[in-house]
Amino acid sequence: MTVQIADTPLTSAFALSETGRLVMGLIDGGLHWLDYAIAASDRTYAFPDESTLVAAVQSGLHASRLMLVGGVELPVAPVKLMTMNPRELQLLRRAAVGEIDPHDPQVREILARHRLATISDLAAVDELLEHLEVAEEPLFQTMTLDERLTLLALQNDDRIADPGKPDLRLEAAQFALDQAGSPVEFADYLRAFLDLMRNLDDPFETPEERYEQAERAVYTLGPLMFATLDCPDAPGLVGPIEVEVAIGEWMLAGRQLGFLRVSQGIQQIIGEGGYTHQGGLAAELAVRSYLDRANRVIQFYGIGPAYMQQDGATCLFPVGPHEEAVVRLDPTGAITLARFDGGAGGFVDGQQPGHLGEPLPGHRPPTRTRAPARRKPVRKTTRGARK
């Protein structure tokens, strides 16, 4: 036998789990390749688990991590589909082959539950950019799935859905366009502009004054973000245990979990940290206080179960019973702070709702009270910043 899963040879596709078999069936040519590989006698294909198998088959056959589930018109990584149960996969398969309407409420409910966006859903990004009057800009002409998903999330963002008075969305979009080097950075700077105007007790009256104040905030906070870009590094797509070990070793070395990119850090300090116009030492203290609180919450609760995103290479780990923070495992292996909601007022030093030191009802803190067992040295990744 020439195909092995965790040292166990496969005799046919029926030796896979039902989930694995259904996902292989959704990959164009997947089951045919498996039959060929099992019958081959001159080579061996070994995989540690079924998720690795389906990812390798998709990439090997089509030179792309993403597949398109026909009918539903869903661009998705097979690894993400492996997180579904057989009933959900059966419904997707039936929609893909035309047995049921792709718009069937059951299919839509599955997509919503797993936060999956179809090509039709992603088309709303173009409409959003049109409304922001930036759709024709070169920045948005060659977007990846991840970039489109990031912009799609703006649709349900309160800053966009409920702009308030005055409506500053077009101003924010122009400011973000001037600052950003990618669509993801555009989303960060757009949010940062709108958050800053909400934070100010005495908002400026003219667009020029608002632009100048936002630019000043970026120029003040930007250099302070450089030190926050160092992060622990995982060897690819790993599970929560490996991520928590890496975080624990990083913190034991006296380091903090920081940001994936400069623009994200700026947005978080403004939007969640409550930054307004501080400069100098006050700005440094605002950044340090935000990261101190975030890292203490992560250290206290530990990370929760992984939530895999649509690309099959990015994982988010909620922290705390109410997702007070979220840790991100990037496709590059970088482990960073994706979000912390306690910066502006949700947490104060030494306290949470209730008090820091005891978990909220129904949540048990991690039992690890000492350094985790040493596995491999945590590599330090320093990522350059554009701004």
mmCIF file of C-alpha atoms in Angstrom:
data_model
loop_
_atom_site.group_PDB
_atom_site.id
_atom_site.type_symbol
_atom_site.label_atom_id
_atom_site.label_comp_id
_atom_site.label_asym_id
_atom_site.label_seq_id
_atom_site.Cartn_x
_atom_site.Cartn_y
_atom_site.Cartn_z
ATOM 1 C CA MET A 1 0.000 0.000 0.000
ATOM 2 C CA THR A 2 1.444 3.376 -0.984
ATOM 3 C CA VAL A 3 -0.788 5.898 0.812
ATOM 4 C CA GLN A 4 -0.419 6.114 4.580
ATOM 5 C CA ILE A 5 -2.172 8.202 7.208
ATOM 6 C CA ALA A 6 -0.184 8.283 10.451
ATOM 7 C CA ASP A 7 1.641 5.089 9.409
ATOM 8 C CA THR A 8 -1.663 3.318 8.662
ATOM 9 C CA PRO A 9 -1.987 2.212 5.025
ATOM 10 C CA LEU A 10 -5.147 3.059 3.084
ATOM 11 C CA THR A 11 -6.752 0.312 1.051
ATOM 12 C CA SER A 12 -9.436 2.543 -0.471
ATOM 13 C CA ALA A 13 -11.208 5.873 0.013
ATOM 14 C CA PHE A 14 -13.597 4.102 2.388
ATOM 15 C CA ALA A 15 -10.719 3.711 4.838
ATOM 16 C CA LEU A 16 -10.905 7.476 5.371
ATOM 17 C CA SER A 17 -13.281 9.013 7.864
ATOM 18 C CA GLU A 18 -16.614 10.100 6.430
ATOM 19 C CA THR A 19 -15.521 13.726 6.705
ATOM 20 C CA GLY A 20 -12.237 13.048 4.927
ATOM 21 C CA ARG A 21 -13.960 11.071 2.173
ATOM 22 C CA LEU A 22 -16.544 13.801 1.569
ATOM 23 C CA VAL A 23 -13.914 16.548 1.387
ATOM 24 C CA MET A 24 -11.797 14.462 -1.006
ATOM 25 C CA GLY A 25 -14.913 14.060 -3.143
ATOM 26 C CA LEU A 26 -15.360 17.825 -3.325
ATOM 27 C CA ILE A 27 -11.801 18.327 -4.601
ATOM 28 C CA ASP A 28 -11.827 18.133 -8.380
ATOM 29 C CA GLY A 29 -10.044 14.858 -9.166
ATOM 30 C CA GLY A 30 -9.376 14.119 -5.502
ATOM 31 C CA LEU A 31 -10.847 10.626 -5.325
ATOM 32 C CA HIS A 32 -9.373 9.710 -8.713
ATOM 33 C CA TRP A 33 -5.902 10.677 -7.491
ATOM 34 C CA LEU A 34 -6.392 8.655 -4.321
ATOM 35 C CA ASP A 35 -7.290 5.547 -6.366
ATOM 36 C CA TYR A 36 -4.191 6.099 -8.518
ATOM 37 C CA ALA A 37 -1.900 6.606 -5.507
ATOM 38 C CA ILE A 38 -3.205 3.533 -3.670
ATOM 39 C CA ALA A 39 -2.635 1.401 -6.760
ATOM 40 C CA ALA A 40 0.855 2.761 -7.409
ATOM 41 C CA SER A 41 3.652 0.418 -6.343
ATOM 42 C CA ASP A 42 6.738 2.488 -7.042
ATOM 43 C CA ARG A 43 6.245 5.310 -4.497
ATOM 44 C CA THR A 44 4.844 6.045 -1.060
ATOM 45 C CA TYR A 45 2.694 8.983 0.003
ATOM 46 C CA ALA A 46 2.714 9.471 3.774
ATOM 47 C CA PHE A 47 0.638 12.043 5.664
ATOM 48 C CA PRO A 48 0.366 12.668 9.412
ATOM 49 C CA ASP A 49 -3.421 13.172 9.267
ATOM 50 C CA GLU A 50 -6.343 13.536 6.882
ATOM 51 C CA SER A 51 -6.253 17.336 6.920
ATOM 52 C CA THR A 52 -2.703 17.267 5.613
ATOM 53 C CA LEU A 53 -3.767 14.755 2.975
ATOM 54 C CA VAL A 54 -6.606 16.860 1.564
ATOM 55 C CA ALA A 55 -4.463 20.000 1.625
ATOM 56 C CA ALA A 56 -1.669 18.220 -0.252
ATOM 57 C CA VAL A 57 -4.048 16.741 -2.833
ATOM 58 C CA GLN A 58 -5.674 20.121 -3.534
ATOM 59 C CA SER A 59 -2.327 21.890 -3.805
ATOM 60 C CA GLY A 60 -0.703 19.080 -5.779
ATOM 61 C CA LEU A 61 -3.459 18.763 -8.354
ATOM 62 C CA HIS A 62 -4.331 22.425 -8.783
ATOM 63 C CA ALA A 63 -1.308 24.412 -7.499
ATOM 64 C CA SER A 64 -3.628 26.371 -5.231
ATOM 65 C CA ARG A 65 -4.528 26.083 -1.564
ATOM 66 C CA LEU A 66 -8.119 27.093 -2.390
ATOM 67 C CA MET A 67 -10.787 25.075 -4.163
ATOM 68 C CA LEU A 68 -14.108 26.243 -5.569
ATOM 69 C CA VAL A 69 -17.205 24.388 -4.422
ATOM 70 C CA GLY A 70 -19.327 24.580 -7.558
ATOM 71 C CA GLY A 71 -22.999 25.451 -7.359
ATOM 72 C CA VAL A 72 -22.432 27.192 -4.051
ATOM 73 C CA GLU A 73 -19.581 29.179 -5.670
ATOM 74 C CA LEU A 74 -17.550 28.958 -2.491
ATOM 75 C CA PRO A 75 -13.779 29.580 -2.588
ATOM 76 C CA VAL A 76 -12.386 27.708 0.401
ATOM 77 C CA ALA A 77 -9.444 25.601 1.528
ATOM 78 C CA PRO A 78 -10.213 21.874 1.945
ATOM 79 C CA VAL A 79 -8.593 22.072 5.403
ATOM 80 C CA LYS A 80 -11.379 24.443 6.457
ATOM 81 C CA LEU A 81 -13.996 22.006 5.173
ATOM 82 C CA MET A 82 -12.435 19.348 7.422
ATOM 83 C CA THR A 83 -13.801 21.322 10.400
ATOM 84 C CA MET A 84 -17.386 20.587 9.277
ATOM 85 C CA ASN A 85 -19.433 17.562 10.222
ATOM 86 C CA PRO A 86 -20.590 14.960 7.643
ATOM 87 C CA ARG A 87 -24.161 16.267 7.517
ATOM 88 C CA GLU A 88 -22.950 19.753 6.604
ATOM 89 C CA LEU A 89 -20.596 18.384 3.978
ATOM 90 C CA GLN A 90 -23.367 16.249 2.492
ATOM 91 C CA LEU A 91 -25.534 19.338 2.077
ATOM 92 C CA LEU A 92 -22.671 21.208 0.415
ATOM 93 C CA ARG A 93 -22.096 18.265 -1.916
ATOM 94 C CA ARG A 94 -25.770 18.123 -2.852
ATOM 95 C CA ALA A 95 -25.770 21.856 -3.569
ATOM 96 C CA ALA A 96 -22.573 21.483 -5.611
ATOM 97 C CA VAL A 97 -24.091 18.816 -7.888
ATOM 98 C CA GLY A 98 -27.462 20.553 -8.214
ATOM 99 C CA GLU A 99 -29.551 18.234 -6.051
ATOM 100 C CA ILE A 100 -30.656 21.162 -3.899
ATOM 101 C CA ASP A 101 -30.747 24.916 -4.449
ATOM 102 C CA PRO A 102 -27.447 26.565 -3.392
ATOM 103 C CA HIS A 103 -29.609 29.234 -1.746
ATOM 104 C CA ASP A 104 -31.438 26.657 0.357
ATOM 105 C CA PRO A 105 -31.796 28.015 3.931
ATOM 106 C CA GLN A 106 -29.909 25.004 5.290
ATOM 107 C CA VAL A 107 -26.940 25.729 3.040
ATOM 108 C CA ARG A 108 -26.966 29.420 3.939
ATOM 109 C CA GLU A 109 -27.124 28.531 7.625
ATOM 110 C CA ILE A 110 -24.048 26.296 7.285
ATOM 111 C CA LEU A 111 -22.103 29.023 5.524
ATOM 112 C CA ALA A 112 -23.081 31.566 8.164
ATOM 113 C CA ARG A 113 -22.197 29.212 11.032
ATOM 114 C CA HIS A 114 -18.718 28.670 9.636
ATOM 115 C CA ARG A 115 -18.357 32.300 8.519
ATOM 116 C CA LEU A 116 -17.816 31.374 4.904
ATOM 117 C CA ALA A 117 -18.303 33.909 2.125
ATOM 118 C CA THR A 118 -19.318 32.922 -1.400
ATOM 119 C CA ILE A 119 -18.302 34.739 -4.564
ATOM 120 C CA SER A 120 -21.684 36.443 -4.462
ATOM 121 C CA ASP A 121 -21.033 37.606 -0.907
ATOM 122 C CA LEU A 122 -17.592 38.884 -1.847
ATOM 123 C CA ALA A 123 -19.062 40.941 -4.679
ATOM 124 C CA ALA A 124 -20.447 43.251 -2.000
ATOM 125 C CA VAL A 125 -16.890 44.480 -1.470
ATOM 126 C CA ASP A 126 -16.993 46.197 -4.864
ATOM 127 C CA GLU A 127 -20.231 47.916 -3.900
ATOM 128 C CA LEU A 128 -18.722 49.074 -0.615
ATOM 129 C CA LEU A 129 -15.675 50.507 -2.373
ATOM 130 C CA GLU A 130 -17.964 52.266 -4.831
ATOM 131 C CA HIS A 131 -19.820 53.911 -1.967
ATOM 132 C CA LEU A 132 -16.503 54.988 -0.460
ATOM 133 C CA GLU A 133 -15.492 56.362 -3.890
ATOM 134 C CA VAL A 134 -12.245 54.387 -4.046
ATOM 135 C CA ALA A 135 -13.223 51.400 -6.210
ATOM 136 C CA GLU A 136 -11.082 52.475 -9.167
ATOM 137 C CA GLU A 137 -7.920 52.929 -7.116
ATOM 138 C CA PRO A 138 -4.982 50.640 -8.058
ATOM 139 C CA LEU A 139 -4.810 49.383 -4.461
ATOM 140 C CA PHE A 140 -7.983 47.342 -4.991
ATOM 141 C CA GLN A 141 -7.412 45.866 -8.429
ATOM 142 C CA THR A 142 -5.618 42.618 -7.487
ATOM 143 C CA MET A 143 -7.059 41.579 -4.137
ATOM 144 C CA THR A 144 -6.581 38.171 -2.539
ATOM 145 C CA LEU A 145 -9.349 36.260 -0.797
ATOM 146 C CA ASP A 146 -8.024 37.324 2.603
ATOM 147 C CA GLU A 147 -8.035 40.979 1.561
ATOM 148 C CA ARG A 148 -11.580 40.746 0.222
ATOM 149 C CA LEU A 149 -12.753 39.068 3.418
ATOM 150 C CA THR A 150 -11.151 41.842 5.464
ATOM 151 C CA LEU A 151 -12.995 44.490 3.478
ATOM 152 C CA LEU A 152 -16.214 42.472 3.575
ATOM 153 C CA ALA A 153 -16.089 42.646 7.368
ATOM 154 C CA LEU A 154 -16.365 46.428 7.109
ATOM 155 C CA GLN A 155 -19.959 46.024 5.943
ATOM 156 C CA ASN A 156 -21.120 44.892 9.369
ATOM 157 C CA ASP A 157 -18.838 47.279 11.231
ATOM 158 C CA ASP A 158 -20.700 49.868 13.278
ATOM 159 C CA ARG A 159 -18.306 52.523 12.020
ATOM 160 C CA ILE A 160 -19.606 51.932 8.474
ATOM 161 C CA ALA A 161 -23.158 50.713 9.053
ATOM 162 C CA ASP A 162 -23.985 53.522 11.511
ATOM 163 C CA PRO A 163 -21.646 56.440 10.788
ATOM 164 C CA GLY A 164 -23.509 58.971 12.918
ATOM 165 C CA LYS A 165 -23.412 62.728 12.396
ATOM 166 C CA PRO A 166 -21.487 64.045 10.632
ATOM 167 C CA ASP A 167 -20.942 61.198 8.174
ATOM 168 C CA LEU A 168 -17.159 60.967 7.904
ATOM 169 C CA ARG A 169 -16.883 57.768 5.874
ATOM 170 C CA LEU A 170 -15.647 59.427 2.679
ATOM 171 C CA GLU A 171 -13.089 61.461 4.607
ATOM 172 C CA ALA A 172 -11.947 58.323 6.385
ATOM 173 C CA ALA A 173 -11.651 56.442 3.098
ATOM 174 C CA GLN A 174 -9.501 59.157 1.532
ATOM 175 C CA PHE A 175 -7.271 59.290 4.595
ATOM 176 C CA ALA A 176 -6.928 55.494 4.627
ATOM 177 C CA LEU A 177 -6.109 55.459 0.922
ATOM 178 C CA ASP A 178 -3.312 57.962 1.464
ATOM 179 C CA GLN A 179 -1.812 55.915 4.305
ATOM 180 C CA ALA A 180 -2.307 52.311 3.176
ATOM 181 C CA GLY A 181 -0.065 50.070 1.153
ATOM 182 C CA SER A 182 -2.552 47.174 0.991
ATOM 183 C CA PRO A 183 -6.330 46.642 1.248
ATOM 184 C CA VAL A 184 -5.906 45.244 4.767
ATOM 185 C CA GLU A 185 -4.068 48.386 5.849
ATOM 186 C CA PHE A 186 -6.816 50.436 4.211
ATOM 187 C CA ALA A 187 -9.358 48.794 6.533
ATOM 188 C CA ASP A 188 -7.123 49.497 9.542
ATOM 189 C CA TYR A 189 -6.636 53.166 8.749
ATOM 190 C CA LEU A 190 -10.292 53.684 7.862
ATOM 191 C CA ARG A 191 -11.309 52.359 11.267
ATOM 192 C CA ALA A 192 -8.542 54.335 12.978
ATOM 193 C CA PHE A 193 -9.758 57.620 11.470
ATOM 194 C CA LEU A 194 -13.380 57.049 12.485
ATOM 195 C CA ASP A 195 -12.385 55.819 15.956
ATOM 196 C CA LEU A 196 -10.190 58.843 16.554
ATOM 197 C CA MET A 197 -13.006 61.238 15.686
ATOM 198 C CA ARG A 198 -15.290 59.394 18.105
ATOM 199 C CA ASN A 199 -12.653 59.540 20.844
ATOM 200 C CA LEU A 200 -12.153 63.297 20.629
ATOM 201 C CA ASP A 201 -14.272 65.316 23.053
ATOM 202 C CA ASP A 202 -14.113 68.325 20.753
ATOM 203 C CA PRO A 203 -14.090 67.064 17.135
ATOM 204 C CA PHE A 204 -12.652 69.421 14.568
ATOM 205 C CA GLU A 205 -15.038 71.230 12.253
ATOM 206 C CA THR A 206 -13.286 71.084 8.890
ATOM 207 C CA PRO A 207 -12.078 68.099 6.857
ATOM 208 C CA GLU A 208 -8.585 69.598 6.772
ATOM 209 C CA GLU A 209 -8.403 69.782 10.557
ATOM 210 C CA ARG A 210 -9.676 66.234 10.964
ATOM 211 C CA TYR A 211 -7.201 64.928 8.401
ATOM 212 C CA GLU A 212 -4.325 66.722 10.129
ATOM 213 C CA GLN A 213 -5.290 65.304 13.533
ATOM 214 C CA ALA A 214 -5.536 61.751 12.169
ATOM 215 C CA GLU A 215 -2.210 62.131 10.369
ATOM 216 C CA ARG A 216 -0.604 63.364 13.578
ATOM 217 C CA ALA A 217 -1.909 60.310 15.445
ATOM 218 C CA VAL A 218 -0.455 57.970 12.800
ATOM 219 C CA TYR A 219 2.901 59.739 12.818
ATOM 220 C CA THR A 220 2.989 59.635 16.624
ATOM 221 C CA LEU A 221 1.971 56.002 17.067
ATOM 222 C CA GLY A 222 3.626 54.535 13.987
ATOM 223 C CA PRO A 223 7.213 54.562 15.280
ATOM 224 C CA LEU A 224 6.022 53.162 18.630
ATOM 225 C CA MET A 225 4.670 50.101 16.815
ATOM 226 C CA PHE A 226 8.077 48.930 15.571
ATOM 227 C CA ALA A 227 8.951 47.315 18.889
ATOM 228 C CA THR A 228 5.550 45.575 19.000
ATOM 229 C CA LEU A 229 6.162 43.640 15.763
ATOM 230 C CA ASP A 230 8.473 41.046 17.331
ATOM 231 C CA CYS A 231 6.510 37.873 17.910
ATOM 232 C CA PRO A 232 6.814 34.162 18.664
ATOM 233 C CA ASP A 233 6.906 31.937 15.625
ATOM 234 C CA ALA A 234 5.246 28.549 15.068
ATOM 235 C CA PRO A 235 6.332 25.997 12.447
ATOM 236 C CA GLY A 236 3.282 26.380 10.232
ATOM 237 C CA LEU A 237 -0.293 25.364 11.008
ATOM 238 C CA VAL A 238 -0.152 23.921 14.526
ATOM 239 C CA GLY A 239 -2.701 23.268 17.259
ATOM 240 C CA PRO A 240 -3.613 25.269 20.370
ATOM 241 C CA ILE A 241 -1.140 23.393 22.576
ATOM 242 C CA GLU A 242 1.829 24.315 20.404
ATOM 243 C CA VAL A 243 0.619 27.921 20.144
ATOM 244 C CA GLU A 244 0.195 28.202 23.894
ATOM 245 C CA VAL A 245 3.639 26.724 24.487
ATOM 246 C CA ALA A 246 5.168 29.289 22.136
ATOM 247 C CA ILE A 247 3.315 32.131 23.854
ATOM 248 C CA GLY A 248 4.322 30.873 27.294
ATOM 249 C CA GLU A 249 7.997 30.650 26.387
ATOM 250 C CA TRP A 250 7.848 34.077 24.781
ATOM 251 C CA MET A 251 6.369 35.647 27.907
ATOM 252 C CA LEU A 252 8.790 33.813 30.200
ATOM 253 C CA ALA A 253 11.569 35.480 28.237
ATOM 254 C CA GLY A 254 10.103 38.849 29.248
ATOM 255 C CA ARG A 255 8.492 39.618 25.885
ATOM 256 C CA GLN A 256 4.953 40.620 25.029
ATOM 257 C CA LEU A 257 2.591 39.450 22.332
ATOM 258 C CA GLY A 258 2.285 42.312 19.866
ATOM 259 C CA PHE A 259 0.792 43.146 16.493
ATOM 260 C CA LEU A 260 0.981 41.654 13.001
ATOM 261 C CA ARG A 261 1.447 45.015 11.271
ATOM 262 C CA VAL A 262 1.942 48.682 12.131
ATOM 263 C CA SER A 263 -1.490 49.784 10.892
ATOM 264 C CA GLN A 264 -3.245 47.182 13.030
ATOM 265 C CA GLY A 265 -1.403 48.374 16.130
ATOM 266 C CA ILE A 266 -2.320 51.985 15.416
ATOM 267 C CA GLN A 267 -5.975 51.074 14.971
ATOM 268 C CA GLN A 268 -6.092 49.013 18.158
ATOM 269 C CA ILE A 269 -4.460 51.698 20.290
ATOM 270 C CA ILE A 270 -6.929 54.277 18.960
ATOM 271 C CA GLY A 271 -10.047 52.141 18.712
ATOM 272 C CA GLU A 272 -9.684 49.930 21.769
ATOM 273 C CA GLY A 273 -7.086 51.831 23.795
ATOM 274 C CA GLY A 274 -8.941 55.145 23.670
ATOM 275 C CA TYR A 275 -6.023 57.160 22.291
ATOM 276 C CA THR A 276 -6.802 60.757 21.340
ATOM 277 C CA HIS A 277 -3.880 63.120 20.839
ATOM 278 C CA GLN A 278 -1.190 62.205 23.366
ATOM 279 C CA GLY A 279 2.402 62.607 22.364
ATOM 280 C CA GLY A 280 5.823 61.815 23.744
ATOM 281 C CA LEU A 281 5.891 59.832 26.969
ATOM 282 C CA ALA A 282 2.085 59.867 27.263
ATOM 283 C CA ALA A 283 1.767 58.085 23.907
ATOM 284 C CA GLU A 284 4.388 55.521 24.930
ATOM 285 C CA LEU A 285 2.491 54.870 28.141
ATOM 286 C CA ALA A 286 -0.780 54.453 26.234
ATOM 287 C CA VAL A 287 0.777 51.735 24.049
ATOM 288 C CA ARG A 288 2.507 50.051 26.976
ATOM 289 C CA SER A 289 -0.644 50.069 29.121
ATOM 290 C CA TYR A 290 -2.739 48.548 26.339
ATOM 291 C CA LEU A 291 -0.272 45.735 25.683
ATOM 292 C CA ASP A 292 0.288 45.113 29.403
ATOM 293 C CA ARG A 293 -3.420 44.575 29.968
ATOM 294 C CA ALA A 294 -3.830 42.429 26.871
ATOM 295 C CA ASN A 295 -0.906 40.181 27.738
ATOM 296 C CA ARG A 296 -2.042 39.769 31.327
ATOM 297 C CA VAL A 297 -5.471 38.610 30.144
ATOM 298 C CA ILE A 298 -3.876 36.122 27.727
ATOM 299 C CA GLN A 299 -1.530 34.866 30.429
ATOM 300 C CA PHE A 300 -4.387 34.443 32.905
ATOM 301 C CA TYR A 301 -6.928 32.694 30.691
ATOM 302 C CA GLY A 302 -4.788 30.972 28.093
ATOM 303 C CA ILE A 303 -6.125 30.514 24.596
ATOM 304 C CA GLY A 304 -9.303 28.707 23.611
ATOM 305 C CA PRO A 305 -9.957 26.223 20.801
ATOM 306 C CA ALA A 306 -8.791 27.241 17.345
ATOM 307 C CA TYR A 307 -11.184 28.777 14.841
ATOM 308 C CA MET A 308 -9.874 28.227 11.316
ATOM 309 C CA GLN A 309 -10.577 30.870 8.718
ATOM 310 C CA GLN A 310 -11.692 30.367 5.139
ATOM 311 C CA ASP A 311 -8.152 30.270 3.752
ATOM 312 C CA GLY A 312 -7.362 27.131 5.747
ATOM 313 C CA ALA A 313 -4.066 28.663 6.885
ATOM 314 C CA THR A 314 -5.077 31.275 9.455
ATOM 315 C CA CYS A 315 -6.340 30.383 12.920
ATOM 316 C CA LEU A 316 -7.903 32.578 15.574
ATOM 317 C CA PHE A 317 -7.880 31.630 19.251
ATOM 318 C CA PRO A 318 -10.384 33.340 21.573
ATOM 319 C CA VAL A 319 -9.184 34.335 25.006
ATOM 320 C CA GLY A 320 -11.509 34.482 27.996
ATOM 321 C CA PRO A 321 -15.166 33.508 28.419
ATOM 322 C CA HIS A 322 -16.397 36.480 26.414
ATOM 323 C CA GLU A 323 -13.563 36.707 23.875
ATOM 324 C CA GLU A 324 -11.907 39.573 25.681
ATOM 325 C CA ALA A 325 -8.982 39.050 23.331
ATOM 326 C CA VAL A 326 -8.158 37.063 20.210
ATOM 327 C CA VAL A 327 -4.779 35.578 19.298
ATOM 328 C CA ARG A 328 -3.931 34.996 15.634
ATOM 329 C CA LEU A 329 -1.762 32.327 14.034
ATOM 330 C CA ASP A 330 -0.740 33.686 10.643
ATOM 331 C CA PRO A 331 0.006 31.513 7.583
ATOM 332 C CA THR A 332 3.652 32.550 7.995
ATOM 333 C CA GLY A 333 3.656 31.092 11.531
ATOM 334 C CA ALA A 334 3.625 34.457 13.310
ATOM 335 C CA ILE A 335 1.622 34.446 16.571
ATOM 336 C CA THR A 336 0.199 37.873 17.348
ATOM 337 C CA LEU A 337 -2.519 39.751 19.185
ATOM 338 C CA ALA A 338 -5.446 40.121 16.780
ATOM 339 C CA ARG A 339 -7.733 42.037 19.120
ATOM 340 C CA PHE A 340 -8.141 43.090 22.722
ATOM 341 C CA ASP A 341 -11.416 44.681 23.752
ATOM 342 C CA GLY A 342 -10.399 45.833 27.214
ATOM 343 C CA GLY A 343 -8.063 48.648 26.310
ATOM 344 C CA ALA A 344 -10.335 51.642 26.563
ATOM 345 C CA GLY A 345 -12.335 50.862 29.677
ATOM 346 C CA GLY A 346 -13.310 47.224 29.901
ATOM 347 C CA PHE A 347 -10.326 46.406 32.091
ATOM 348 C CA VAL A 348 -8.435 48.515 34.558
ATOM 349 C CA ASP A 349 -5.105 47.667 36.081
ATOM 350 C CA GLY A 350 -5.516 44.662 38.332
ATOM 351 C CA GLN A 351 -9.206 44.188 37.603
ATOM 352 C CA GLN A 352 -11.710 42.691 35.211
ATOM 353 C CA PRO A 353 -15.454 42.461 35.551
ATOM 354 C CA GLY A 354 -15.436 40.907 38.988
ATOM 355 C CA HIS A 355 -11.733 40.933 39.805
ATOM 356 C CA LEU A 356 -8.601 39.655 38.220
ATOM 357 C CA GLY A 357 -7.387 36.501 39.886
ATOM 358 C CA GLU A 358 -10.561 34.460 39.648
ATOM 359 C CA PRO A 359 -12.277 33.343 36.466
ATOM 360 C CA LEU A 360 -15.694 34.594 35.535
ATOM 361 C CA PRO A 361 -18.481 32.090 36.318
ATOM 362 C CA GLY A 362 -18.425 29.041 34.109
ATOM 363 C CA HIS A 363 -14.854 29.476 32.919
ATOM 364 C CA ARG A 364 -11.841 27.663 34.294
ATOM 365 C CA PRO A 365 -8.416 29.273 33.914
ATOM 366 C CA PRO A 366 -5.554 27.238 32.495
ATOM 367 C CA THR A 367 -4.009 24.897 35.030
ATOM 368 C CA ARG A 368 -0.443 25.543 33.872
ATOM 369 C CA THR A 369 1.274 27.500 36.645
ATOM 370 C CA ARG A 370 4.853 26.929 35.635
ATOM 371 C CA ALA A 371 6.906 27.021 32.488
ATOM 372 C CA PRO A 372 5.712 24.580 29.834
ATOM 373 C CA ALA A 373 7.931 21.688 28.888
ATOM 374 C CA ARG A 374 10.642 22.825 26.541
ATOM 375 C CA ARG A 375 10.081 21.568 23.020
ATOM 376 C CA LYS A 376 12.001 23.616 20.532
ATOM 377 C CA PRO A 377 13.484 27.103 20.740
ATOM 378 C CA VAL A 378 10.950 29.784 19.923
ATOM 379 C CA ARG A 379 12.251 31.667 16.968
ATOM 380 C CA LYS A 380 12.101 35.422 17.107
ATOM 381 C CA THR A 381 10.532 36.958 14.040
ATOM 382 C CA THR A 382 11.109 40.615 13.328
ATOM 383 C CA ARG A 383 8.893 41.881 10.586
ATOM 384 C CA GLY A 384 9.640 45.133 8.842
ATOM 385 C CA ALA A 385 7.063 47.902 8.732
ATOM 386 C CA ARG A 386 6.109 50.058 5.818
ATOM 387 C CA LYS A 387 5.289 53.075 7.900
#
